[in-house]
Coordinates of C-alpha atoms and ligand atoms in Angstrom, one line a residue:
Chain A
X968 CA 34.7 70.7 30.8
X969 CA 31.6 70.1 33.7
X970 CA 32.7 66.6 35.8
X971 CA 29.1 65.4 34.7
X972 CA 30.4 66.0 30.6
X973 CA 33.8 64.7 31.9
X974 CA 32.2 61.7 33.9
X975 CA 30.5 60.8 29.9
X976 CA 33.3 60.5 28.2
X977 CA 35.0 58.2 30.3
X978 CA 31.6 57.0 30.4
X979 CA 31.7 56.1 27.2
X980 CA 35.1 55.7 26.9
X981 CA 35.1 52.4 28.5
X982 CA 31.6 51.2 27.0
X983 CA 33.1 51.4 23.2
X984 CA 36.5 50.3 24.9
X985 CA 35.5 47.1 24.9
X986 CA 34.5 47.3 20.5
X987 CA 37.7 48.4 20.1
X988 CA 39.0 45.5 22.1
X989 CA 37.2 43.5 19.3
X990 CA 38.5 45.4 16.4
X991 CA 42.0 45.0 17.8
X992 CA 41.4 41.0 17.6
X993 CA 40.3 41.4 13.9
X994 CA 42.2 44.7 13.1
X995 CA 46.1 44.0 15.3
X996 CA 46.3 40.6 16.5
X997 CA 44.5 38.7 12.8
X998 CA 45.4 41.9 10.2
X999 CA 42.4 40.7 8.8
X1000 CA 39.8 44.7 8.9
X1001 CA 36.9 43.3 9.3
X1002 CA 33.8 45.4 9.1
X1003 CA 30.7 43.3 10.7
X1004 CA 31.1 45.2 13.7
X1005 CA 29.0 48.0 12.5
X1006 CA 26.5 45.1 12.0
X1007 CA 27.4 43.8 15.0
X1008 CA 27.3 46.4 17.8
X1009 CA 24.0 47.3 16.3
X1010 CA 22.8 43.2 16.6
X1011 CA 24.3 43.8 20.0
X1012 CA 21.5 46.8 20.7
X1013 CA 19.0 44.9 18.9
X1014 CA 19.4 41.4 20.8
X1015 CA 19.3 43.1 24.3
X1016 CA 16.6 46.0 23.6
X1017 CA 13.9 43.8 21.5
X1018 CA 14.4 40.6 24.6
X1019 CA 14.2 43.1 27.7
X1020 CA 11.8 44.8 25.9
X1021 CA 9.7 41.4 26.4
X1022 CA 10.6 40.6 29.8
X1023 CA 14.0 39.1 29.9
X1024 CA 16.9 39.1 32.3
X1025 CA 18.9 41.9 31.9
X1026 CA 22.3 40.0 32.1
X1027 CA 20.4 37.2 29.6
X1028 CA 20.1 39.3 26.8
X1029 CA 23.4 40.6 27.5
X1030 CA 24.2 36.6 27.1
X1031 CA 22.4 36.4 23.7
X1032 CA 24.0 39.4 22.0
X1033 CA 27.5 38.3 22.9
X1034 CA 26.6 34.7 20.7
X1035 CA 24.6 36.2 18.7
X1036 CA 27.3 38.3 17.7
X1037 CA 30.2 36.2 17.2
X1038 CA 27.8 33.9 15.5
X1039 CA 27.6 37.3 13.2
X1040 CA 31.0 37.2 13.4
X1041 CA 31.0 33.5 12.1
X1042 CA 29.4 33.9 9.0
X1043 CA 32.1 37.1 8.0
X1044 CA 34.5 34.2 8.8
X1045 CA 33.2 31.6 6.8
X1046 CA 32.9 33.8 3.7
X1047 CA 36.4 34.7 3.5
X1048 CA 38.0 31.4 4.3
X1049 CA 35.5 29.4 2.8
X1050 CA 34.1 31.3 -0.4
X1051 CA 37.4 33.0 -0.6
X1052 CA 35.7 35.8 -0.4
X1053 CA 38.2 39.4 0.2
X1054 CA 38.1 39.9 4.1
X1055 CA 36.9 43.7 3.3
X1056 CA 34.0 42.2 0.8
X1057 CA 33.1 40.1 3.4
X1058 CA 32.8 42.2 6.1
X1059 CA 30.9 44.9 4.3
X1060 CA 28.9 41.9 2.6
X1061 CA 27.4 40.9 6.7
X1062 CA 27.3 44.0 7.8
X1063 CA 24.7 45.2 5.0
X1064 CA 23.3 41.8 5.6
X1065 CA 22.8 42.6 9.5
X1066 CA 20.3 46.4 8.6
X1067 CA 18.2 44.4 7.9
X1068 CA 18.3 41.7 10.1
X1069 CA 18.4 44.3 12.8
X1070 CA 15.6 45.4 11.8
X1071 CA 13.7 41.9 12.1
X1072 CA 15.0 41.0 15.5
X1073 CA 13.9 44.5 16.6
X1074 CA 9.7 44.7 14.5
X1075 CA 11.1 48.1 14.7
X1076 CA 13.5 50.5 13.9
X1077 CA 14.0 51.9 17.5
X1078 CA 12.9 50.2 21.1
X1079 CA 12.8 52.5 23.3
X1080 CA 13.4 50.7 27.2
X1081 CA 12.5 53.7 29.4
X1082 CA 11.1 52.4 32.3
X1083 CA 12.8 49.2 32.0
X1084 CA 15.4 47.7 34.9
X1085 CA 18.4 46.8 33.4
X1086 CA 22.0 45.7 34.2
X1087 CA 23.0 49.9 35.2
X1088 CA 19.4 50.5 37.2
X1089 CA 20.2 47.5 39.0
X1090 CA 23.3 49.6 41.0
X1091 CA 21.7 52.3 40.5
X1092 CA 18.6 51.0 43.1
X1093 CA 21.3 50.7 45.6
X1094 CA 21.3 55.2 45.9
X1095 CA 24.2 55.0 44.0
X1096 CA 23.8 57.8 40.9
X1097 CA 23.9 57.3 37.6
X1098 CA 26.9 58.9 36.5
X1099 CA 28.6 56.8 39.0
X1100 CA 26.9 53.3 38.3
X1101 CA 27.4 53.8 35.1
X1102 CA 31.4 54.1 35.1
X1103 CA 31.8 51.0 38.1
X1104 CA 29.7 48.7 35.7
X1105 CA 30.9 49.4 32.4
X1106 CA 33.8 49.9 33.9
X1107 CA 34.4 46.7 35.5
X1108 CA 33.8 45.1 32.2
X1109 CA 36.3 46.3 30.3
X1110 CA 38.7 45.5 32.5
X1111 CA 37.4 41.9 32.4
X1112 CA 37.0 41.9 28.8
X1113 CA 40.3 42.5 28.6
X1114 CA 42.1 40.1 31.6
X1115 CA 40.2 38.0 29.4
X1116 CA 41.7 38.9 25.8
X1117 CA 45.4 39.1 28.0
X1118 CA 44.6 35.5 29.4
X1119 CA 42.9 34.4 25.1
X1120 CA 45.9 36.6 23.6
X1121 CA 48.7 33.7 25.7
X1122 CA 46.8 30.6 25.0
X1123 CA 47.6 27.4 22.6
X1124 CA 45.2 29.0 19.7
X1125 CA 46.0 32.6 21.3
X1126 CA 50.0 32.4 20.4
X1127 CA 48.4 30.5 16.7
X1128 CA 45.6 33.5 15.6
X1129 CA 48.3 36.3 16.7
X1130 CA 50.9 34.3 14.5
X1131 CA 48.3 33.7 11.7
X1132 CA 48.1 37.8 11.5
X1133 CA 51.5 38.1 11.3
X1134 CA 52.8 34.6 9.6
X1135 CA 50.1 32.3 8.1
X1136 CA 52.8 30.2 6.4
X1137 CA 54.7 30.1 9.6
X1138 CA 51.3 28.9 11.3
X1139 CA 50.9 26.2 9.0
X1140 CA 53.9 24.6 8.7
X1141 CA 53.6 24.0 12.0
X1142 CA 49.9 22.6 11.4
X1143 CA 47.4 24.9 12.7
X1144 CA 44.6 25.9 10.3
X1145 CA 44.2 29.8 9.5
X1146 CA 41.6 29.7 9.3
X1147 CA 40.0 28.1 12.0
X1148 CA 41.7 30.9 13.8
X1149 CA 39.7 33.4 11.4
X1150 CA 37.1 31.8 12.6
X1151 CA 37.9 31.7 16.3
X1152 CA 39.8 35.5 16.2
X1153 CA 36.4 37.5 14.1
X1154 CA 33.8 35.7 15.9
X1155 CA 35.0 36.3 19.0
X1156 CA 35.6 39.9 18.2
X1157 CA 32.3 39.9 17.2
X1158 CA 31.5 38.7 20.3
X1159 CA 32.7 41.4 22.6
X1160 CA 31.6 44.2 19.7
X1161 CA 28.5 42.9 20.1
X1162 CA 28.4 42.8 23.9
X1163 CA 29.3 46.3 24.1
X1164 CA 26.0 47.2 21.3
X1165 CA 23.9 45.6 23.9
X1166 CA 25.4 47.6 27.4
X1167 CA 25.4 50.6 24.8
X1168 CA 21.4 49.9 24.4
X1169 CA 20.5 49.4 28.3
X1170 CA 23.5 52.7 29.1
X1171 CA 21.3 54.9 27.1
X1172 CA 18.2 53.2 27.3
X1173 CA 16.8 52.8 23.5
X1174 CA 18.7 50.0 21.2
X1175 CA 18.6 52.1 17.5
X1176 CA 19.0 50.4 14.0
X1177 CA 21.7 53.1 12.5
X1178 CA 23.7 53.6 16.1
X1179 CA 25.9 51.2 14.3
X1180 CA 27.6 53.7 11.9
X1181 CA 31.3 55.0 12.4
X1182 CA 31.2 51.9 14.8
X1183 CA 34.8 49.8 12.8
X1184 CA 36.5 54.3 12.4
X1185 CA 35.7 54.4 16.6
X1186 CA 37.2 51.1 17.4
X1187 CA 40.1 52.5 15.1
X1188 CA 40.4 55.7 16.6
X1189 CA 41.1 54.5 19.9
X1190 CA 43.1 51.6 19.1
X1191 CA 45.6 54.1 17.2
X1192 CA 45.0 56.3 19.9
X1193 CA 46.0 54.3 22.9
X1194 CA 48.1 53.0 20.8
X1195 CA 49.8 56.5 19.9
X1196 CA 50.0 57.2 24.2
X1197 CA 51.9 53.7 24.9
X1198 CA 52.9 52.0 21.9
X1199 CA 51.9 49.1 21.2
X1200 CA 55.2 46.3 21.7
X1201 CA 53.8 44.0 24.1
X1202 CA 50.6 42.3 24.5
X1203 CA 49.8 43.6 28.0
X1204 CA 50.5 47.2 27.4
X1205 CA 48.7 46.9 23.7
X1206 CA 45.5 45.9 25.2
X1207 CA 45.5 48.6 28.1
X1208 CA 46.7 51.0 25.1
X1209 CA 43.0 50.5 23.7
X1210 CA 41.8 50.6 26.6
X1211 CA 42.7 54.3 28.4
X1212 CA 43.1 55.9 23.4
X1213 CA 39.7 54.9 24.1
X1214 CA 38.0 56.9 27.2
X1215 CA 40.4 59.2 25.6
X1216 CA 39.4 59.5 23.1
X1217 CA 36.2 60.5 23.9
X1218 CA 37.9 63.3 26.4
X1219 CA 38.6 64.5 23.1
X1220 CA 36.0 64.0 21.3
X1221 CA 33.7 65.9 23.9
X1222 CA 36.4 68.9 24.6
X1223 CA 36.3 69.8 20.9
X1224 CA 32.3 70.2 20.8
X1225 CA 32.7 72.6 23.9
X1226 CA 35.8 74.4 21.1
X1227 CA 33.3 77.8 19.4
X1228 CA 35.3 79.0 15.9
X1229 CA 33.7 81.7 15.0
X1230 CA 30.4 82.8 16.1
X1231 CA 30.2 78.8 14.8
X1232 CA 30.7 75.9 17.6
X1233 CA 30.6 72.0 16.2
X1234 CA 27.7 69.4 16.8
X1235 CA 26.7 66.1 18.0
X1236 CA 27.0 65.2 13.9
X1237 CA 29.8 66.6 12.9
X1238 CA 32.0 64.2 15.5
X1239 CA 32.3 61.7 12.3
X1240 CA 34.7 64.1 10.6
X1241 CA 36.6 65.2 14.0
X1242 CA 37.7 61.2 14.1
X1243 CA 38.5 61.1 10.6
X1244 CA 41.0 64.0 11.4
X1245 CA 42.1 62.6 14.8
X1246 CA 42.4 59.1 13.0
X1247 CA 44.4 60.7 10.9
X1248 CA 46.3 62.4 13.8
X1249 CA 47.0 60.1 15.4
X1250 CA 48.7 58.1 12.4
X1251 CA 50.8 60.6 11.8
X1252 CA 51.7 60.3 15.2
X1253 CA 54.4 56.9 15.3
X1254 CA 55.6 57.9 12.5
X1255 CA 56.6 61.4 13.8
X1256 CA 57.6 59.8 17.1
X1257 CA 60.0 58.0 15.0
X1258 CA 61.2 60.0 13.0
X1259 CA 62.6 61.8 16.0
X1260 CA 64.1 58.7 17.2
X1261 CA 61.7 58.3 20.1
X1262 CA 60.8 54.8 19.0
X1263 CA 63.7 52.7 18.3
X1264 CA 64.9 49.7 16.6
Chain B
X198 CA 58.8 6.7 3.0
X199 CA 57.8 9.4 0.9
X200 CA 56.8 8.1 -3.2
X201 CA 55.4 10.7 -5.7
X202 CA 54.0 8.9 -8.1
X203 CA 53.9 10.4 -11.6
X204 CA 53.6 14.0 -10.8
X205 CA 52.2 17.1 -12.1
X206 CA 51.2 20.0 -12.1
X207 CA 50.6 23.8 -14.1
X208 CA 50.2 27.1 -13.6
X209 CA 47.1 29.4 -15.2
X210 CA 45.7 26.4 -16.4
X211 CA 43.6 28.0 -19.6
X212 CA 45.5 30.6 -20.2
X213 CA 48.3 32.5 -22.3
X214 CA 50.6 32.1 -18.6
X215 CA 49.5 27.9 -18.6
X216 CA 53.0 26.8 -17.6
X217 CA 54.5 23.0 -17.1
X218 CA 55.8 23.5 -13.7
X219 CA 56.3 19.4 -12.7
X220 CA 55.8 17.5 -16.4
X221 CA 55.6 14.1 -14.6
X222 CA 58.0 14.0 -11.9
X223 CA 58.6 9.4 -9.8
X224 CA 60.1 9.4 -7.2
X225 CA 60.9 7.1 -4.7
X226 CA 62.7 8.2 -0.8
X227 CA 63.5 5.7 1.3
X228 CA 63.0 6.2 5.5
X229 CA 66.6 7.9 6.2
X230 CA 67.4 8.6 3.1
X231 CA 68.9 13.1 2.3
X232 CA 68.2 13.6 -1.2
X233 CA 70.1 16.7 -2.8
X234 CA 68.0 18.2 -5.5
X235 CA 69.2 20.7 -7.8
X236 CA 69.0 22.1 -10.6
X237 CA 68.4 25.7 -13.2
X238 CA 66.3 28.8 -11.5
X239 CA 62.4 27.5 -13.2
X240 CA 63.1 23.7 -13.2
X241 CA 60.3 23.2 -10.9
X242 CA 62.5 22.2 -8.0
X243 CA 60.2 24.7 -5.2
X244 CA 57.3 23.2 -6.7
X245 CA 58.1 20.6 -6.2
X246 CA 59.1 21.0 -2.7
X247 CA 56.0 22.0 -2.0
X248 CA 54.1 19.4 -3.6
X249 CA 55.4 17.3 -1.4
X250 CA 54.5 19.5 2.0
X251 CA 50.8 20.0 0.4
X252 CA 51.3 23.9 -0.1
X253 CA 50.3 22.4 -4.1
X254 CA 48.5 20.0 -4.8
X255 CA 49.5 17.6 -7.7
X256 CA 47.5 18.6 -10.9
X257 CA 48.0 14.2 -12.1
X258 CA 49.5 11.9 -9.9
X259 CA 49.6 10.9 -6.3
X260 CA 51.6 11.6 -3.1
X261 CA 52.4 8.7 -1.0
X262 CA 53.3 9.0 2.7
X263 CA 53.7 5.5 4.1
X264 CA 51.9 4.2 1.4
X265 CA 49.4 7.0 2.5
X266 CA 48.3 8.5 -0.2
X267 CA 48.1 12.0 1.0
X268 CA 48.1 13.9 -2.5
X269 CA 44.4 16.2 -0.6
X270 CA 45.8 16.4 2.6
X271 CA 45.8 19.3 4.4
X272 CA 49.0 21.6 4.0
X273 CA 48.6 22.6 8.3
X274 CA 47.6 19.0 7.8
X275 CA 50.7 17.6 7.3
X276 CA 52.6 18.9 9.2
X277 CA 52.0 17.3 11.5
X278 CA 54.9 15.3 9.9
X279 CA 56.6 17.5 8.1
X280 CA 59.1 19.8 8.9
X281 CA 59.6 22.3 6.1
X282 CA 62.6 25.4 6.0
X283 CA 61.8 27.6 2.6
X284 CA 64.8 30.7 1.0
X285 CA 63.0 33.4 2.5
X286 CA 64.7 33.2 6.8
X287 CA 62.0 35.7 8.0
X288 CA 59.1 32.8 6.5
X289 CA 59.5 30.6 9.3
X290 CA 59.4 32.7 12.2
X291 CA 56.5 34.9 13.7
X292 CA 57.9 38.6 14.6
X293 CA 56.0 40.0 16.8
X294 CA 55.6 36.0 18.6
X295 CA 58.9 36.0 22.2
X296 CA 61.3 32.9 21.0
X297 CA 59.2 31.1 23.3
X298 CA 55.9 32.0 22.1
X299 CA 57.3 30.3 18.4
X300 CA 58.6 28.0 20.2
X301 CA 55.4 27.1 21.4
X302 CA 53.3 27.5 18.5
X303 CA 55.8 24.7 17.3
X304 CA 55.8 22.6 20.4
X305 CA 52.1 22.0 19.4
X306 CA 52.3 21.1 15.6
X307 CA 50.1 17.9 14.9
X308 CA 48.6 18.3 17.9
X309 CA 45.1 19.7 19.0
X310 CA 45.2 23.7 19.9
X311 CA 43.1 24.4 22.9
X312 CA 43.6 27.1 25.8
X313 CA 46.2 25.8 27.9
X314 CA 49.5 28.6 28.6
X315 CA 50.9 29.0 25.2
X316 CA 54.1 29.1 27.4
X317 CA 53.9 26.6 29.8
X318 CA 56.5 27.0 32.5
X319 CA 57.3 23.7 32.9
X320 CA 59.1 24.0 29.6
X321 CA 61.1 26.8 29.1
X322 CA 63.8 24.9 31.0
X323 CA 63.3 22.5 27.5
X324 CA 63.3 25.7 25.4
X325 CA 66.9 26.9 26.7
X326 CA 68.9 23.4 26.7
X327 CA 67.4 23.6 22.5
X328 CA 67.8 27.2 21.6
X329 CA 71.9 26.3 23.4
X330 CA 72.0 23.6 20.9
X331 CA 72.3 26.6 18.1
X332 CA 74.9 28.1 19.8
X333 CA 73.9 31.8 19.4
X334 CA 73.2 33.3 23.1
X335 CA 69.9 32.9 21.9
X336 CA 68.6 31.0 25.4
X337 CA 69.1 33.8 26.7
X338 CA 66.1 35.2 25.1
X339 CA 63.6 34.0 25.3
X340 CA 61.6 36.9 26.1
X341 CA 63.0 38.9 22.7
X342 CA 60.8 39.2 19.9
X343 CA 61.9 37.1 16.7
X344 CA 61.4 40.1 14.7
X345 CA 65.1 40.9 16.5
X346 CA 66.3 38.2 15.3
X347 CA 68.6 38.5 12.6
X348 CA 68.6 36.7 9.3
X349 CA 70.8 33.6 9.9
X350 CA 69.5 33.6 13.8
X351 CA 65.2 33.0 12.7
X352 CA 66.7 30.9 10.0
X353 CA 68.5 28.9 12.9
X354 CA 64.9 29.3 15.0
X355 CA 63.0 27.5 12.3
X356 CA 64.8 24.8 11.6
X357 CA 65.1 24.5 15.1
X358 CA 61.1 24.8 15.6
X359 CA 61.3 22.6 11.9
X360 CA 62.4 19.8 14.5
X361 CA 61.2 20.3 17.9
X362 CA 59.0 17.9 17.0
X363 CA 60.7 14.7 15.7
X364 CA 58.3 14.9 12.2
X365 CA 59.3 12.4 10.1
X366 CA 60.8 14.5 6.4
X367 CA 62.2 17.7 6.8
X368 CA 61.5 19.7 3.4
X369 CA 64.1 22.9 2.6
X370 CA 63.5 25.0 0.2
X371 CA 67.8 27.1 -1.0
X372 CA 67.2 27.4 3.1
X373 CA 71.0 28.9 3.3
X374 CA 70.7 31.2 -0.2
X375 CA 69.9 34.3 1.7
X376 CA 72.8 34.2 4.5
X377 CA 75.9 35.2 4.0
X378 CA 78.8 32.2 4.2
X379 CA 79.7 32.3 7.8
X380 CA 76.0 31.8 8.2
X381 CA 74.6 30.0 5.8
X382 CA 77.4 27.2 6.5
X383 CA 76.7 27.3 10.5
X384 CA 72.8 26.4 9.4
X385 CA 74.3 23.9 7.3
X386 CA 75.6 22.2 9.6
X387 CA 73.1 22.4 12.1
X388 CA 70.8 20.9 9.6
X389 CA 72.8 18.1 9.2
X390 CA 72.8 16.8 12.6
X391 CA 69.3 17.5 13.4
X392 CA 68.9 15.8 10.1
X393 CA 71.2 13.2 11.6
X394 CA 69.9 12.9 15.7
X395 CA 66.7 12.1 14.7
X396 CA 67.2 10.1 11.6
X397 CA 64.9 12.2 9.4
X398 CA 63.3 11.7 5.6
X399 CA 65.0 14.5 4.1
X400 CA 65.4 16.9 0.8
X401 CA 66.9 19.6 0.1
X402 CA 66.5 22.2 -2.7
X403 CA 70.6 23.4 -3.6
X404 CA 72.3 26.0 -5.6
X405 CA 75.2 24.6 -4.2
X406 CA 76.5 21.2 -7.0
X407 CA 79.9 20.4 -4.0
X408 CA 77.1 20.3 -1.7
X409 CA 74.4 18.9 -3.9
X410 CA 77.1 16.0 -4.6
X411 CA 78.8 16.0 -0.9
X412 CA 75.6 15.6 1.5
X413 CA 73.4 12.8 2.0
X414 CA 73.0 10.4 -0.5
X415 CA 71.5 10.7 -3.1
X416 CA 71.6 13.7 -6.1
X417 CA 68.0 15.0 -8.3
X418 CA 68.8 17.4 -10.8
X419 CA 65.5 18.8 -12.5
X420 CA 65.2 20.4 -15.7
X421 CA 62.2 22.7 -17.2
X422 CA 60.1 20.4 -15.3
X423 CA 62.0 16.9 -15.7
X424 CA 64.0 15.2 -13.9
X425 CA 66.6 14.3 -15.3
X426 CA 69.1 13.8 -13.1
X427 CA 68.1 11.0 -10.1
X428 CA 71.9 8.7 -8.6
X429 CA 72.7 7.8 -5.4
X430 CA 75.3 5.6 -4.2
X431 CA 78.2 5.1 -6.5
X432 CA 77.7 6.3 -9.3
X433 CA 77.5 8.8 -7.0
X434 CA 80.5 9.6 -5.8
X435 CA 81.5 8.9 -9.2
X436 CA 80.7 12.0 -10.6
X437 CA 82.2 15.6 -10.1
X438 CA 81.0 18.9 -10.3
X439 CA 82.2 19.5 -13.6
X440 CA 80.4 16.4 -14.6
X441 CA 77.3 18.2 -14.0
X442 CA 78.0 21.9 -14.4
X443 CA 78.9 19.9 -17.9
X444 CA 75.5 17.9 -17.8
X445 CA 73.8 20.6 -17.5
X446 CA 74.7 22.9 -19.5
X447 CA 73.8 20.3 -22.7
X448 CA 70.2 20.3 -21.1
X449 CA 69.9 24.3 -20.6
X450 CA 72.5 25.7 -23.1
X451 CA 74.2 28.0 -21.9
X452 CA 72.0 29.8 -19.7
X453 CA 73.9 27.6 -17.3
X454 CA 76.5 29.6 -16.9
X455 CA 75.0 32.8 -17.9
X456 CA 72.7 32.2 -14.4
X457 CA 75.6 32.0 -12.5
X458 CA 75.2 28.3 -11.5
X459 CA 77.9 28.1 -10.4
Ligands
ADP118 N1 52.3 30.3 -7.7 C1 52.5 30.2 -9.0 N2 51.8 30.9 -10.0 C2 52.4 30.4 -11.3 N3 53.7 30.3 -11.0 C3 54.2 29.3 -10.2 C4 54.0 29.7 -9.5 N4 54.9 29.1 -8.8 C5 56.2 28.8 -9.7 N5 55.2 29.3 -11.0 C6 56.5 28.9 -11.3 O1 56.7 26.9 -12.0 C7 58.1 27.2 -12.5 C8 58.2 26.5 -11.3 O2 59.3 26.8 -10.4 P1 59.8 27.1 -9.6 O3 59.5 25.3 -8.7 O4 59.5 28.1 -8.2 O5 60.3 26.3 -9.9 P2 62.3 26.8 -8.8 O6 62.5 26.6 -7.0 O7 63.4 26.0 -9.3 O8 63.3 27.8 -9.4 C9 58.0 28.9 -13.1 O9 58.5 29.0 -14.2 C10 58.2 29.5 -12.0 O10 57.0 30.8 -12.6
MG119 MG1 63.4 27.8 -6.1

């Protein structure tokens, strides 16, 4: 793999780690398999792109994208807690609805950002090469989000939220509303996913209504890979594991794309298959490790 | 204190499985009273406790606590004045959280949870001091995950969490039934100590008739969703386990013996 390809993979890994951290909140901390993220990722991209297209400051577009993602997440949470719709289905409903909403937001299936200022161009203008500027900014955002989550998971609300994913009966017995925890968790998660979407639009130079397909699988792959590599014991390690898992996932994909089998080489369109295989292998990993006795207790 | 006013609870209403689990029970419990509840399997003991705790809403009748109708107050809101411990020793703690994090959650019972640090360093001494009273060595294991503890240890922790912020009412649903006899005994002693120290009003479901008569100051027997015995004072002190068993078999037929009610 070339150095250029490596930097590209790290850039992608950092970018999607922000999304994966959102998925981590729902799937792991809250035990709420939320599929709205396939809609909130392009939603973040759509909001940011169309606002930049109309001359809004790129940082401000990110804030608005986060708010939009959080609002969509709140809808999923309310569908589940208030209207008693199964969590998986609630997420799918939001995801489907967002496809239309995102088209409305953009007014077209695709918003190009070529020639527009983004949060990345501001650093490139200082003379830093683009690939370094991207890694630099995405790295800082990923670290900030990671640090924020570690802090959040240790707050009063964060403890109750983690306990909600573990034992709802206990949370209620201790006087906390599990519905409130689900609302906070799913909204926050989708806010982060939309943040990643907004950054994706800006780093790639466009927003596309179909760019969210497979978001959830990539997020899960990163989480599972991180758990296999770092182990998920403790909040701090788990959060760092998600970021490292996301980078490892993108590097693995980049390497897979260089493989030639016979005369046939893998193409980006094979990505979903590769991801599925990676998830299966990674899922086998913790099991294998406990079988050979690496994981105690 | 607690006033259960002709409460009925039906499950699967309108289906072939319609089941009146509680068929009009009334019970007035005075502040500081400790009521033991016995009865056969499926007689509605847990349902009654869950109605008081708010996990279930009555289909008919009312539940008053301190003269306030709480029939429609949500479970988690009622938790501000009700502590509860279930039979399953794993159900009262979050396994993936540390002991101190579990205690921190219990510290906030009845208060609004915001974004302050969950475990505050100034609380750690208090946690240690409280854990020491359990006499299980947990005071040195604040950072251990609750999932690493044994069933008995987790039940002791649950009991502590149920009373860390003093509730008005403590509900115990066969909370020692899943433990080995020695641990059960220890948890029971701890229960009595906590109830006495905090002057709690308590309801304890038990399968053990001796316990039911020896502990507390009033005994209620449930059968098929009805209250069939309610004794306190002198009448209760005269009652023996044999009397209870006789009552049981009269209510139940021979099933009581078959079900191993001893
Ligand atoms: N959630 C529920 N759904 C349907 N039926 C229930 C439910 N909980 C309890 N029951 C039924 O109500 C009756 C009383 O149960 P319960 O209160 O648990 O009895 P006990 O605690 O005295 O053994 C039983 O017939 C039981 O099957
Ligand atoms: Mg029961």
